[in-house]
mmCIF file of C-alpha atoms in Angstrom:
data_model
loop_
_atom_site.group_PDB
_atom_site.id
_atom_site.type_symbol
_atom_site.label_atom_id
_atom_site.label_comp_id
_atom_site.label_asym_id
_atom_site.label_seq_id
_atom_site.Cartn_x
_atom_site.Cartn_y
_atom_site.Cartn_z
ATOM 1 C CA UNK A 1 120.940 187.274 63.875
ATOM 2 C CA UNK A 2 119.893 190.724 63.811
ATOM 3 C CA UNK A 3 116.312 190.092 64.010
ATOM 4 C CA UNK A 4 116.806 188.277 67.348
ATOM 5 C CA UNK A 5 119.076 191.136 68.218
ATOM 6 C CA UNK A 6 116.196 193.472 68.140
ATOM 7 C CA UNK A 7 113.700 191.509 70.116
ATOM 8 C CA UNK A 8 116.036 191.327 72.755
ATOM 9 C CA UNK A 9 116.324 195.088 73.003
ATOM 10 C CA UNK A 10 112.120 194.916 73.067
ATOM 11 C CA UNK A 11 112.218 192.231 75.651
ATOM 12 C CA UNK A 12 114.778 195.007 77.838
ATOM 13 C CA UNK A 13 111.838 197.685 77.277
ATOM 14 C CA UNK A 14 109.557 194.931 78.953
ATOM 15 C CA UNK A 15 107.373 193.188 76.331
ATOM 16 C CA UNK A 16 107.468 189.701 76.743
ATOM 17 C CA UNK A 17 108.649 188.081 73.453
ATOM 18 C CA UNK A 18 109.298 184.276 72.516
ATOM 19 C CA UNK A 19 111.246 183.638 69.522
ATOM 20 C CA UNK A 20 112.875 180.422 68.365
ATOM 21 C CA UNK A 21 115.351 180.328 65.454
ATOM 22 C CA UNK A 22 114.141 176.743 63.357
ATOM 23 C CA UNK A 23 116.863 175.292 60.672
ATOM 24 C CA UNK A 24 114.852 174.383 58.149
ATOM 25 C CA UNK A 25 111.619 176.140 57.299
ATOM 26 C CA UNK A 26 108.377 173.781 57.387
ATOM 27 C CA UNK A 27 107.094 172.814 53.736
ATOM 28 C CA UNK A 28 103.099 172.911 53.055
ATOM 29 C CA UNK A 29 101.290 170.640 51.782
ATOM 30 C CA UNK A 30 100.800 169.455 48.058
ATOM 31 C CA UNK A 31 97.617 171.873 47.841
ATOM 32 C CA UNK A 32 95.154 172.225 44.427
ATOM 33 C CA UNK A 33 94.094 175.756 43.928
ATOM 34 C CA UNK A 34 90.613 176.058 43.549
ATOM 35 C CA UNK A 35 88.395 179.404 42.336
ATOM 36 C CA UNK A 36 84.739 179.557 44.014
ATOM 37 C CA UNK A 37 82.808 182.640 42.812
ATOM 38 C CA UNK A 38 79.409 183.574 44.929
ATOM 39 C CA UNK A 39 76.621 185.822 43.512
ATOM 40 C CA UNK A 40 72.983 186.803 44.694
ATOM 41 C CA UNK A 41 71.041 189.170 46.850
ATOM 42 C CA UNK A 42 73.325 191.131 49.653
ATOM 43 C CA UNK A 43 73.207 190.821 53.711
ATOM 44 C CA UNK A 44 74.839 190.852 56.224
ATOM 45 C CA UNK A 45 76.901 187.646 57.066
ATOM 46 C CA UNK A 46 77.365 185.464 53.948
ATOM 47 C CA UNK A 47 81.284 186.343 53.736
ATOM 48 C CA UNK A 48 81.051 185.219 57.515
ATOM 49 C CA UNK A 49 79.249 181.602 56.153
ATOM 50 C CA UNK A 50 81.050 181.174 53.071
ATOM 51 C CA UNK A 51 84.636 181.793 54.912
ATOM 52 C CA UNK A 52 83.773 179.413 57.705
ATOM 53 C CA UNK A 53 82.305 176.592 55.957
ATOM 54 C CA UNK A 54 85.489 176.517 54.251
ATOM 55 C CA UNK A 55 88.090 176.825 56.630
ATOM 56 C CA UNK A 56 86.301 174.277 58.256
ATOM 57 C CA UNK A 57 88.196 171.707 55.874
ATOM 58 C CA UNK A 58 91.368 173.085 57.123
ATOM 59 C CA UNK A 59 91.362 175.036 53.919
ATOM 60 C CA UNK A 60 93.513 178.502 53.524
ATOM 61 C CA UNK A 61 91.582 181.448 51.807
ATOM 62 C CA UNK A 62 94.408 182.720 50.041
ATOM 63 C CA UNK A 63 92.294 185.862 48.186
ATOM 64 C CA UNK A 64 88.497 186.985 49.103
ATOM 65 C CA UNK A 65 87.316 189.691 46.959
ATOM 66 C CA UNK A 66 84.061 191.190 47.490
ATOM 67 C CA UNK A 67 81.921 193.797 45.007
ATOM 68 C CA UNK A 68 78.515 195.133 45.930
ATOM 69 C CA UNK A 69 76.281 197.001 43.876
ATOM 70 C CA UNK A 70 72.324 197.291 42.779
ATOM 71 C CA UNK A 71 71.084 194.493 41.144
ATOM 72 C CA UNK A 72 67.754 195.843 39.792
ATOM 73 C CA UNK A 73 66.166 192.887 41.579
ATOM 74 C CA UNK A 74 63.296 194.622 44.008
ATOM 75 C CA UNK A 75 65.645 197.549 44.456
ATOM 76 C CA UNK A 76 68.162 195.792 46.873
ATOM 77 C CA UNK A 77 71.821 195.290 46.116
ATOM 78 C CA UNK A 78 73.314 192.064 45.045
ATOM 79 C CA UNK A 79 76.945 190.718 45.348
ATOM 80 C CA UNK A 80 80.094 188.858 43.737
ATOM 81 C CA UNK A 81 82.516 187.166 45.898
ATOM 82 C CA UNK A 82 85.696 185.589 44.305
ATOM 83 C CA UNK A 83 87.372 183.135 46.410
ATOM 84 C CA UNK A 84 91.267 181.823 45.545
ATOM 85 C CA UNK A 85 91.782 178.691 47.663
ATOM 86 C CA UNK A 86 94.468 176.273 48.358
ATOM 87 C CA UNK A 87 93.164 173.534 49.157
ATOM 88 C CA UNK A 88 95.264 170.490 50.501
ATOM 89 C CA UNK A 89 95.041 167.606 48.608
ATOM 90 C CA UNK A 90 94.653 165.312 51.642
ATOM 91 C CA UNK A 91 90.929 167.050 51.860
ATOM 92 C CA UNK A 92 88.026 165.447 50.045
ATOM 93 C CA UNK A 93 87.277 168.312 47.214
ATOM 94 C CA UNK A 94 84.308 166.664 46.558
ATOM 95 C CA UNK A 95 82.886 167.157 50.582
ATOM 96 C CA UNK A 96 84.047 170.943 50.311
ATOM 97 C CA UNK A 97 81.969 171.368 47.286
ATOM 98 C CA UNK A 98 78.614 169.629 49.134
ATOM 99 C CA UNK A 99 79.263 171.735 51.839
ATOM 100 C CA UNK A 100 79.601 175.052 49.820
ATOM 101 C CA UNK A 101 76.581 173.705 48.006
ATOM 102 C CA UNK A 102 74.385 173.078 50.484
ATOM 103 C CA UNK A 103 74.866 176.350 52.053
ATOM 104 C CA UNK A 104 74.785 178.288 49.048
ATOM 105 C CA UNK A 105 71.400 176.597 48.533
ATOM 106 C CA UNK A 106 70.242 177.788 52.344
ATOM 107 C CA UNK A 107 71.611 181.508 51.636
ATOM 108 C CA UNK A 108 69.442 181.425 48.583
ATOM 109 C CA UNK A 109 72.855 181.994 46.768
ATOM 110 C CA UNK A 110 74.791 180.922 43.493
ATOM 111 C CA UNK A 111 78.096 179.220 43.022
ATOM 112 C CA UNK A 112 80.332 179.483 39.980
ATOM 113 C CA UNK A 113 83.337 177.018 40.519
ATOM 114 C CA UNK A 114 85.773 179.109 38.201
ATOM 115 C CA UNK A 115 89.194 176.633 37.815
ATOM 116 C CA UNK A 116 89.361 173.823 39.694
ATOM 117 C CA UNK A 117 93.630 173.035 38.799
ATOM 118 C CA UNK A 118 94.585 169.294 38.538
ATOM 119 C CA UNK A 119 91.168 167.832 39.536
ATOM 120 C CA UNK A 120 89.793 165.149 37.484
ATOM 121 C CA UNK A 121 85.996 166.600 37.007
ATOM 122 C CA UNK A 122 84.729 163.617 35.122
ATOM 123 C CA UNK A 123 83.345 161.367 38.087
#
């Protein structure tokens, strides 16, 4: 394999390289995609608290977009953050969503859940 090939020759110029050739490539999980938007007042940190509260479920941020700008609201600059998640459907959804909640609720924050795909929303 010519990839292998050329870590080889790296290895020769004395970087230490592992590689492992696998036959069959590992599948992921059965996964829901879910849309979380965030708005309110800007500081420093909420991407930090938003994006670890939810890879705490073992959940993959597969997009985070971010758009700052003044808000009118005593002068200060508010935000928009647009989260595309996959979320594995051996996680509780409903948990996630407490969680997000209850910190949005401590950051003095909004959520928006945008799409939630294949999720039966009428409990």
């Amino acid at each position: 394999d010519e990839l292998l090939t050329n870590l080889l020759i790296l290895r020769e110029q004395g970087l230490h390289i592992t590689a492992q050739q696998i036959e069959e490539p590992a599948e992921a999980p059965e996964a829901l995609d879910v849309r979380l938007r965030f708005t309110g007042d800007d500081r420093p940190g909420i991407v930090h608290e938003i994006s670890t509260t939810i890879s705490g479920f073992g959940i993959n941020i597969l997009r985070l977009g971010t758009v700052v700008g003044p808000t009118g609201t005593d002068g200060g600059n508010g935000f928009e953050i647009t989260t595309h998640l996959s979320v594995p459907i051996v996680v509780d959804l409903d948990a996630v969503l407490d969680a997000v909640g209850t910190l949005t609720d401590n950051l003095g924050i909004a959520l928006h859940v945008e799409d939630l795909t294949d999720v039966d929303t009428d409990d």
